[in-house]
Short mmCIF file of C-alpha atoms in Angstrom, two decimals:
data_model
loop_
_atom_site.label_atom_id
_atom_site.label_comp_id
_atom_site.label_asym_id
_atom_site.label_seq_id
_atom_site.Cartn_x
_atom_site.Cartn_y
_atom_site.Cartn_z
CA MET A 1 46.20 64.42 104.81
CA SER A 2 43.46 67.03 105.05
CA ARG A 3 39.88 66.00 104.45
CA THR A 4 37.43 67.95 102.37
CA HIS A 5 34.21 68.71 104.18
CA VAL A 6 31.12 69.22 102.04
CA PRO A 7 28.77 71.73 103.69
CA GLY A 8 25.10 70.98 103.96
CA THR A 9 23.48 72.88 101.12
CA PRO A 10 19.98 74.33 101.59
CA GLY A 11 18.63 71.81 99.03
CA LEU A 12 20.22 68.85 100.87
CA LEU A 13 18.92 70.02 104.19
CA ARG A 14 15.42 70.43 102.78
CA THR A 15 15.54 66.89 101.38
CA ILE A 16 16.66 65.55 104.76
CA ASN A 17 13.85 67.34 106.54
CA ASP A 18 11.25 66.24 103.97
CA ARG A 19 12.35 62.64 104.10
CA ALA A 20 12.26 62.68 107.90
CA ALA A 21 8.69 64.08 107.84
CA LEU A 22 7.49 61.58 105.27
CA GLU A 23 9.01 58.72 107.27
CA LEU A 24 7.31 60.00 110.38
CA LEU A 25 3.94 60.06 108.65
CA LEU A 26 4.44 56.54 107.36
CA ASP A 27 5.27 55.27 110.86
CA THR A 28 2.82 57.27 112.90
CA GLY A 29 -0.14 58.15 110.70
CA PRO A 30 -1.89 61.49 110.04
CA MET A 31 -0.49 64.55 111.76
CA THR A 32 -0.87 68.32 111.70
CA ARG A 33 1.91 70.70 110.66
CA SER A 34 2.65 71.56 114.27
CA GLN A 35 2.87 67.91 115.27
CA ILE A 36 5.26 67.26 112.43
CA GLY A 37 7.38 70.24 113.55
CA ASP A 38 7.38 69.12 117.18
CA LEU A 39 8.43 65.51 116.41
CA THR A 40 11.09 66.42 113.77
CA GLY A 41 12.44 69.30 115.83
CA VAL A 42 11.97 72.03 113.22
CA SER A 43 10.26 75.37 113.53
CA ARG A 44 6.60 75.95 112.71
CA PRO A 45 7.46 77.90 109.53
CA THR A 46 9.86 75.20 108.40
CA SER A 47 7.24 72.56 109.12
CA SER A 48 4.73 74.39 106.96
CA GLN A 49 7.26 74.53 104.13
CA ILE A 50 7.92 70.81 104.46
CA VAL A 51 4.18 70.06 104.21
CA ALA A 52 3.82 72.37 101.22
CA ARG A 53 6.69 70.64 99.38
CA LEU A 54 5.51 67.11 100.11
CA GLU A 55 1.94 67.92 99.14
CA SER A 56 3.09 69.57 95.93
CA ALA A 57 5.10 66.44 95.11
CA GLY A 58 2.03 64.28 95.54
CA LEU A 59 3.57 62.37 98.49
CA ILE A 60 1.13 63.49 101.17
CA GLU A 61 -2.46 64.63 101.23
CA PRO A 62 -4.86 66.31 103.72
CA THR A 63 -7.05 63.76 105.46
CA GLY A 64 -9.09 65.74 107.95
CA ALA A 65 -8.90 68.31 110.70
CA VAL A 66 -8.53 68.41 114.50
CA GLN A 67 -9.62 71.09 116.89
CA GLY A 68 -6.71 72.66 118.70
CA ALA A 69 -6.82 74.12 122.20
CA ARG A 70 -6.93 77.59 120.69
CA GLY A 71 -7.79 78.97 117.30
CA PRO A 72 -9.24 77.30 114.24
CA GLN A 73 -9.06 73.62 113.36
CA ALA A 74 -5.72 72.28 112.11
CA VAL A 75 -5.50 70.19 108.95
CA THR A 76 -4.08 66.72 109.30
CA TYR A 77 -1.89 65.18 106.60
CA ALA A 78 -1.10 61.50 105.71
CA ALA A 79 1.41 59.83 103.45
CA ARG A 80 0.13 58.84 99.95
CA THR A 81 0.84 55.15 100.08
CA ASP A 82 -1.01 54.72 96.80
CA VAL A 83 1.72 56.56 94.85
CA VAL A 84 3.74 53.41 94.49
CA VAL A 85 2.71 49.80 95.30
CA GLY A 86 4.38 46.41 95.27
CA LEU A 87 3.59 43.09 93.65
CA ALA A 88 4.17 39.91 95.74
CA LEU A 89 4.18 36.61 93.88
CA ASP A 90 4.30 32.93 94.74
CA VAL A 91 5.28 31.09 91.54
CA LEU A 92 3.90 27.57 91.60
CA PRO A 93 3.98 24.66 89.15
CA GLY A 94 0.40 25.22 88.08
CA GLY A 95 0.05 28.99 88.38
CA VAL A 96 0.95 32.18 90.19
CA GLN A 97 -0.56 33.65 93.34
CA ALA A 98 -0.32 37.45 93.39
CA ARG A 99 -1.08 40.20 95.87
CA LEU A 100 -0.72 43.97 95.58
CA VAL A 101 0.44 45.74 98.76
CA ASP A 102 1.29 49.32 99.78
CA ALA A 103 4.12 50.61 101.93
CA HIS A 104 2.31 49.58 105.11
CA GLY A 105 1.96 46.03 103.83
CA THR A 106 -1.81 46.46 103.45
CA VAL A 107 -3.21 44.04 100.80
CA LEU A 108 -4.97 46.09 98.12
CA GLY A 109 -6.01 43.20 95.89
CA GLY A 110 -4.91 39.88 94.60
CA ALA A 111 -5.41 37.10 92.05
CA GLU A 112 -4.57 33.53 91.28
CA VAL A 113 -3.48 33.15 87.69
CA PRO A 114 -3.30 29.70 86.05
CA THR A 115 -0.47 29.06 83.61
CA SER A 116 -0.33 27.40 80.19
CA ASN A 117 2.13 24.98 78.68
CA ASP A 118 3.93 27.82 76.90
CA ARG A 119 4.42 29.85 80.10
CA THR A 120 7.48 32.04 80.50
CA ALA A 121 8.78 34.16 83.37
CA VAL A 122 7.62 37.30 81.57
CA SER A 123 4.17 35.96 80.82
CA ASP A 124 3.73 34.74 84.39
CA VAL A 125 4.62 38.11 85.90
CA ARG A 126 2.62 40.11 83.35
CA ALA A 127 -0.54 38.09 83.86
CA ALA A 128 -0.22 38.26 87.62
CA TRP A 129 0.57 41.98 87.48
CA ASP A 130 -2.49 42.81 85.35
CA ALA A 131 -4.86 40.59 87.32
CA ALA A 132 -3.80 41.87 90.76
CA CYS A 133 -3.97 45.51 89.63
CA ALA A 134 -7.42 44.92 88.11
CA ASP A 135 -8.66 43.36 91.33
CA ALA A 136 -7.27 46.24 93.40
CA ARG A 137 -8.44 48.85 90.82
CA VAL A 138 -4.91 50.30 90.81
CA PRO A 139 -3.27 51.48 87.58
CA VAL A 140 -0.59 49.10 86.42
CA GLU A 141 1.90 52.03 86.30
CA ARG A 142 1.80 52.30 90.09
CA VAL A 143 3.63 49.01 90.63
CA GLY A 144 7.19 49.92 91.66
CA ALA A 145 8.71 46.68 92.85
CA VAL A 146 8.16 42.92 92.44
CA VAL A 147 9.14 40.10 94.80
CA ALA A 148 8.67 36.55 93.51
CA GLY A 149 8.99 33.36 95.54
CA VAL A 150 10.27 30.43 93.47
CA GLN A 151 11.02 26.73 94.11
CA ALA A 152 14.73 27.17 93.49
CA ALA A 153 17.90 28.53 94.96
CA ALA A 154 18.21 32.17 93.90
CA ASP A 155 21.67 33.79 93.82
CA PRO A 156 21.21 37.10 95.73
CA THR A 157 23.96 38.73 93.65
CA THR A 158 23.27 37.59 90.04
CA GLY A 159 19.64 36.56 90.28
CA ASP A 160 20.52 33.22 88.66
CA LEU A 161 18.42 30.15 89.59
CA TRP A 162 19.75 26.69 90.28
CA LEU A 163 18.72 23.56 92.16
CA VAL A 164 15.42 24.30 90.53
CA GLY A 165 12.27 22.39 91.47
CA ASP A 166 9.13 22.40 89.34
CA LEU A 167 9.43 25.78 87.54
CA PRO A 168 8.63 25.27 83.85
CA GLY A 169 9.27 28.11 81.42
CA TRP A 170 11.57 30.12 83.71
CA PRO A 171 15.18 30.59 82.58
CA ARG A 172 18.00 29.60 84.89
CA LEU A 173 20.40 32.49 84.10
CA ALA A 174 19.80 36.22 84.47
CA VAL A 175 16.09 35.90 85.21
CA ARG A 176 16.10 38.95 87.43
CA SER A 177 17.75 41.12 84.73
CA LEU A 178 15.30 39.80 82.19
CA LEU A 179 12.29 40.83 84.30
CA GLU A 180 13.72 44.18 85.28
CA GLN A 181 14.43 45.04 81.64
CA GLU A 182 10.95 43.96 80.58
CA PHE A 183 9.00 45.74 83.33
CA GLY A 184 11.30 48.60 84.30
CA VAL A 185 11.04 48.06 88.07
CA PRO A 186 13.32 46.39 90.65
CA VAL A 187 12.61 42.66 90.88
CA HIS A 188 13.61 40.45 93.85
CA ILE A 189 13.70 36.68 93.18
CA GLU A 190 13.74 34.72 96.43
CA ASN A 191 13.62 31.06 97.46
CA ASP A 192 10.12 30.14 98.64
CA VAL A 193 11.21 28.63 101.96
CA ASN A 194 13.22 31.80 102.78
CA LEU A 195 10.02 33.84 102.25
CA ALA A 196 8.09 31.45 104.46
CA THR A 197 10.76 32.07 107.13
CA ILE A 198 10.18 35.83 106.87
CA ALA A 199 6.43 35.24 107.15
CA GLU A 200 6.97 33.21 110.29
CA HIS A 201 9.06 35.98 111.81
CA ASP A 202 6.39 38.54 111.07
CA ALA A 203 3.54 36.30 112.28
CA GLY A 204 4.67 36.68 115.88
CA ARG A 205 8.25 35.54 116.32
CA GLY A 206 9.66 39.08 116.34
CA ASP A 207 11.45 38.29 119.62
CA ASP A 208 13.14 35.26 118.02
CA ALA A 209 16.02 36.90 116.15
CA SER A 210 17.50 33.49 115.29
CA PHE A 211 15.56 30.37 114.26
CA SER A 212 15.30 27.78 111.49
CA LEU A 213 12.21 26.86 109.52
CA LEU A 214 12.15 23.36 108.11
CA TRP A 215 9.74 23.12 105.18
CA ILE A 216 8.32 19.68 104.39
CA GLY A 217 5.95 19.35 101.45
CA GLY A 218 6.32 17.89 98.03
CA GLY A 219 9.90 19.02 98.37
CA ILE A 220 11.94 19.98 101.47
CA GLY A 221 14.08 23.01 102.38
CA LEU A 222 15.40 25.04 105.21
CA GLY A 223 15.28 28.76 105.93
CA THR A 224 17.41 30.26 108.70
CA LEU A 225 17.25 33.68 110.32
CA ILE A 226 20.41 34.66 112.18
CA ASP A 227 20.30 37.84 114.25
CA GLY A 228 17.33 39.01 112.23
CA ARG A 229 18.80 38.38 108.80
CA LEU A 230 18.25 35.56 106.34
CA HIS A 231 21.21 33.32 105.74
CA HIS A 232 21.50 32.79 101.99
CA GLY A 233 24.90 31.27 101.67
CA ALA A 234 27.46 32.19 99.00
CA THR A 235 25.14 31.62 96.03
CA GLY A 236 21.70 31.49 97.63
CA ALA A 237 21.63 27.69 98.10
CA ALA A 238 21.87 27.55 101.89
CA GLY A 239 19.14 25.26 103.25
CA GLU A 240 18.84 22.86 100.28
CA LEU A 241 18.74 19.86 102.58
CA GLY A 242 17.03 17.54 100.13
CA TYR A 243 20.31 16.69 98.43
CA LEU A 244 21.98 15.44 101.58
CA PRO A 245 22.47 11.64 101.80
CA VAL A 246 20.42 9.85 104.48
CA PRO A 247 22.38 9.06 107.69
CA VAL A 248 23.29 5.47 108.55
CA THR A 249 21.03 5.68 111.62
CA VAL A 250 17.89 5.39 109.48
CA ARG A 251 18.81 2.05 107.96
CA ASP A 252 16.97 0.11 110.65
CA TYR A 253 13.64 1.47 109.37
CA ASP A 254 14.38 2.61 105.82
CA ASP A 255 16.52 0.75 103.30
CA HIS A 256 15.94 2.52 100.01
CA SER A 257 16.09 6.29 100.58
CA VAL A 258 19.15 7.85 98.91
CA ASN A 259 18.76 11.41 100.22
CA LEU A 260 16.65 13.40 102.67
CA GLN A 261 14.16 14.27 99.92
CA ASP A 262 13.54 10.53 99.50
CA LEU A 263 13.24 10.13 103.29
CA VAL A 264 10.57 12.78 104.05
CA GLY A 265 9.38 14.25 100.71
CA GLY A 266 5.86 14.16 99.37
CA ARG A 267 6.12 10.76 97.67
CA ARG A 268 7.45 9.12 100.83
CA PHE A 269 4.64 10.66 102.87
CA GLU A 270 2.11 9.17 100.43
CA GLU A 271 3.78 5.75 100.73
CA LEU A 272 3.78 5.84 104.52
CA ALA A 273 0.15 7.05 104.69
CA GLU A 274 -0.93 4.14 102.50
CA ARG A 275 1.14 1.69 104.53
CA HIS A 276 -0.54 2.78 107.81
CA GLY A 277 -4.07 2.72 106.33
CA VAL A 278 -4.77 6.45 106.15
CA PRO A 279 -7.58 6.93 103.61
CA GLY A 280 -6.82 8.74 100.38
CA GLU A 281 -5.30 8.36 96.91
CA SER A 282 -3.02 11.41 96.66
CA TYR A 283 -0.78 13.67 98.74
CA THR A 284 -3.53 16.20 99.13
CA ASP A 285 -6.02 13.45 100.16
CA TYR A 286 -3.70 12.15 102.85
CA LEU A 287 -3.07 15.61 104.31
CA ALA A 288 -6.82 16.20 104.50
CA ALA A 289 -7.28 12.86 106.26
CA VAL A 290 -4.59 13.72 108.82
CA VAL A 291 -6.28 17.05 109.57
CA ALA A 292 -9.77 15.53 109.71
CA ALA A 293 -8.95 12.65 112.10
CA PRO A 294 -5.73 13.49 113.97
CA ASP A 295 -6.44 11.00 116.79
CA SER A 296 -7.31 7.98 114.60
CA PRO A 297 -4.95 4.98 115.10
CA ALA A 298 -3.81 5.15 111.44
CA VAL A 299 -2.92 8.88 111.61
CA VAL A 300 -1.18 8.46 115.01
CA ALA A 301 0.93 5.62 113.56
CA LEU A 302 1.75 7.66 110.48
CA VAL A 303 2.83 10.70 112.51
CA GLU A 304 4.96 8.50 114.77
CA ASP A 305 6.71 6.92 111.80
CA PHE A 306 7.12 10.24 109.98
CA GLY A 307 8.35 12.07 113.08
CA ARG A 308 11.14 9.53 113.52
CA ARG A 309 12.30 10.26 109.98
CA LEU A 310 11.92 14.01 110.48
CA ALA A 311 14.21 13.87 113.51
CA ALA A 312 16.94 12.52 111.21
CA VAL A 313 16.52 15.65 109.10
CA VAL A 314 16.47 18.05 112.04
CA GLN A 315 19.56 16.55 113.64
CA PRO A 316 22.18 17.97 111.19
CA VAL A 317 20.38 21.33 111.26
CA VAL A 318 20.82 21.51 115.03
CA ALA A 319 24.38 20.26 114.84
CA VAL A 320 25.50 22.84 112.29
CA VAL A 321 23.31 25.89 113.03
CA GLU A 322 22.18 25.22 116.61
CA PRO A 323 19.16 27.58 116.32
CA HIS A 324 17.17 28.61 119.36
CA LEU A 325 14.08 27.19 117.68
CA VAL A 326 13.18 24.89 114.81
CA VAL A 327 9.80 25.59 113.19
CA LEU A 328 8.22 22.67 111.27
CA SER A 329 6.34 24.22 108.39
CA GLY A 330 5.12 23.26 104.91
CA PRO A 331 1.96 21.27 104.08
CA THR A 332 3.02 18.02 105.72
CA CYS A 333 4.10 19.63 109.02
CA ILE A 334 1.13 21.96 109.16
CA ALA A 335 -1.13 18.94 108.87
CA GLY A 336 0.81 17.07 111.50
CA GLY A 337 0.64 20.01 113.90
CA GLN A 338 1.79 19.86 117.48
CA ARG A 339 1.76 16.06 117.61
CA LEU A 340 4.32 15.85 114.80
CA ALA A 341 6.51 18.47 116.51
CA ASP A 342 6.37 16.54 119.76
CA VAL A 343 7.17 13.23 118.18
CA THR A 344 10.08 14.72 116.26
CA ARG A 345 11.39 16.31 119.44
CA SER A 346 11.09 13.04 121.41
CA HIS A 347 13.17 11.23 118.79
CA LEU A 348 15.73 14.02 118.74
CA THR A 349 16.30 13.65 122.48
CA ASP A 350 17.89 10.28 121.76
CA THR A 351 20.73 12.07 119.90
CA GLU A 352 23.47 14.48 120.86
CA GLN A 353 21.36 17.31 119.46
CA GLY A 354 18.31 16.97 121.73
CA VAL A 355 18.21 20.41 123.24
CA THR A 356 16.44 22.54 120.60
CA ALA A 357 12.77 23.55 120.89
CA ILE A 358 10.62 22.30 118.02
CA THR A 359 7.23 23.85 117.22
CA PRO A 360 4.59 24.06 114.48
CA PRO A 361 4.36 27.33 112.59
CA LEU A 362 2.40 30.48 113.38
CA ALA A 363 2.04 31.38 109.67
CA LEU A 364 -0.36 28.67 108.55
CA SER A 365 -1.89 30.13 105.39
CA ASP A 366 0.03 31.24 102.29
CA PRO A 367 3.35 31.62 104.06
CA VAL A 368 5.39 32.12 100.91
CA LEU A 369 3.11 34.81 99.65
CA ARG A 370 2.98 36.48 103.05
CA GLY A 371 6.82 36.59 103.12
CA ALA A 372 6.85 38.15 99.65
CA GLN A 373 4.38 40.76 100.83
CA ALA A 374 6.62 41.72 103.74
CA VAL A 375 9.70 42.09 101.59
CA VAL A 376 8.03 44.05 98.77
CA ALA A 377 6.26 46.35 101.30
CA ALA A 378 9.70 47.34 102.63
CA ASP A 379 10.94 47.87 99.06
CA VAL A 380 7.92 50.06 98.33
CA ARG A 381 8.53 52.12 101.46
CA ALA A 382 12.10 52.73 100.38
CA LEU A 383 10.99 53.76 96.91
CA LEU A 384 8.42 56.12 98.37
CA LEU A 385 11.04 57.78 100.57
CA ASP A 386 13.40 58.01 97.63
CA ARG A 387 10.81 60.16 95.82
CA VAL A 388 11.52 62.94 98.31
CA SER A 389 14.87 63.54 96.60
CA SER A 390 13.61 62.77 93.06
CA HIS A 391 11.34 65.80 92.69
CA PRO A 392 12.92 69.21 91.83
CA ALA A 393 15.79 70.29 94.07
CA ASP A 394 14.06 73.46 95.15
CA HIS A 395 10.83 71.49 95.88
CA GLY A 396 8.84 74.12 94.21
CA ALA A 397 5.24 74.05 93.14
CA HIS A 398 5.87 71.88 90.06
CA GLY A 399 5.83 68.41 91.65
CA VAL A 400 4.50 65.54 89.54
CA PRO A 401 0.85 64.70 90.32
CA ALA A 402 0.62 61.35 92.06
CA HIS A 403 -1.58 59.81 89.37
CA THR A 404 1.11 60.30 86.72
CA VAL A 405 4.03 58.93 88.71
CA ARG A 406 5.61 55.79 87.28
CA ALA A 407 7.59 53.85 89.89
CA GLY A 408 9.54 52.16 87.09
CA THR A 409 11.94 55.05 87.06
CA ALA A 410 13.42 53.89 90.33
CA THR A 411 16.66 51.92 90.30
CA SER A 412 16.94 48.33 91.47
CA GLY A 413 18.91 49.36 94.54
CA ALA A 414 15.86 49.82 96.76
CA ALA A 415 16.58 48.99 100.33
CA ALA A 416 15.30 45.62 101.47
CA PRO A 417 14.18 44.80 105.02
CA SER A 418 16.93 43.83 107.38
CA TYR A 419 15.92 40.20 107.48
CA SER A 420 16.48 39.81 103.73
CA GLY A 421 20.10 40.81 103.82
#
């Protein structure tokens, strides 16, 4: 059977060249026409045409000038990362944390928005959207993508939520479609622990293509990166360890935990802290006491007791996934620090799964929000590059001015970063 070959039309070739140049400017920073031509491999006249088309489309702008070896100064151009921005959200029981970022991941502004008893998914996103844009002094029309971290399993195909934690007012079915229809931009709903795993990768574990992050806080969960990509499972519920029954091996020191959430969740941490004499009256109080006096006898006893329990949670992770590294994150583990990691590791050596390295996290502050920032920055970058092919085919002088561009015209198929596959 013969195959039909579609020739490269002039318009297609121009789009390819323009996209390559814009991507180069995003990656490298300001450049002159001649530098763009040299690095993309096109002629000087073609490079000038590329710059003219991208500037006319509002995708790049002159930023200065450099003195060449001969002749007059050459103008430098940079990508307009303010054309479209992204909204990163951490949806919490009592409110929403929001940050506005550009295609480089630079934080432009942010806000913490409290919620009311009649909160909804739409009202949460709208309030966070408006507040973050106001703080960044960016028009609300510039937001082109939203990534929201939630305490739930999020189906990557349908956007449905299940195994939901404390998420009042949010629907369980078609939440992504609801938000996309309301706001007209692509929306990515992601499990909060998965986003924390992405934040950990970006915080300095770029060489660790495969690791698991165990989140221990009020609730518990697991995020796993395999060859640089998040493992979601068939319906997004991979890592929901809290529902697993406790192993028989813990019966010698715990006789009433039904599942792993009971064994190491926030309420059990409070109970153990009180039992060992750590001062405080609430989960937050006990965490603060652990951080304030890590070497006190009461805290050392608490960490020893809790680390033994934590080893029972890590053991099935190592048995099934066998990651190169297990990162202990979440409020409880961050407070416990290196001592908790060492205690957990020492108890794990008594089992058949005692070979995995265990460490505290690198991403200590706002890991869920930082993960959402990384994902939405990649989405925004893809949307910005897509604008090369969205302005007129001949790339003439009638490009849309940047301040009138609405990113909501983009489809929800924006490329995500490789680790969110």
